[in-house]
PDB file of C-alpha atoms in Angstrom:
ATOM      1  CA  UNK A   1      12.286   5.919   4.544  1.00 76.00           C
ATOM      2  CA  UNK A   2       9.408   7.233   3.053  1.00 92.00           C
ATOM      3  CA  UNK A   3       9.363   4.930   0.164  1.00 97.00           C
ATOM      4  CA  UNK A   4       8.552   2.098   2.125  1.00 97.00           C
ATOM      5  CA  UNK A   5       5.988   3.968   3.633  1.00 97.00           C
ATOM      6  CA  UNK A   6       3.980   5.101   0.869  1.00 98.00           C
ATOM      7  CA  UNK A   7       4.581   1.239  -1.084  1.00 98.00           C
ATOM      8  CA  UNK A   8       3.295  -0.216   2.550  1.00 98.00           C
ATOM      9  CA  UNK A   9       0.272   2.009   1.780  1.00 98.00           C
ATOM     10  CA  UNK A  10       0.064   1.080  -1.626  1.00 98.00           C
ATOM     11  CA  UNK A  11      -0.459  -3.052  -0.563  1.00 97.00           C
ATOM     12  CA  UNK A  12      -3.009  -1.970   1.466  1.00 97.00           C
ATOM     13  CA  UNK A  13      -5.234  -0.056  -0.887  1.00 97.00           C
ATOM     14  CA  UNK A  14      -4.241  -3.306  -3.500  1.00 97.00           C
ATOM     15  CA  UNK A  15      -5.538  -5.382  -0.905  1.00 96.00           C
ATOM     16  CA  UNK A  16      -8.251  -3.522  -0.109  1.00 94.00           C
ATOM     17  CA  UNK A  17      -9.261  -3.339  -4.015  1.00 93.00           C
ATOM     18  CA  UNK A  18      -8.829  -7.001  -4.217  1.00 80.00           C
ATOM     19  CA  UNK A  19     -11.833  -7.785  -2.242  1.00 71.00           C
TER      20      UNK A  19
END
């Protein structure tokens, strides 16, 4: 359950980096 967790967070900071 974790996993998703931390890879959820992991988009976001990609996303965030994106812009």
């Amino acid at each position: 359950m974790m996993k998703v967790v931390i890879i959820q967070v992991i988009l976001l900071v990609i996303s965030f980096q994106a812009y």
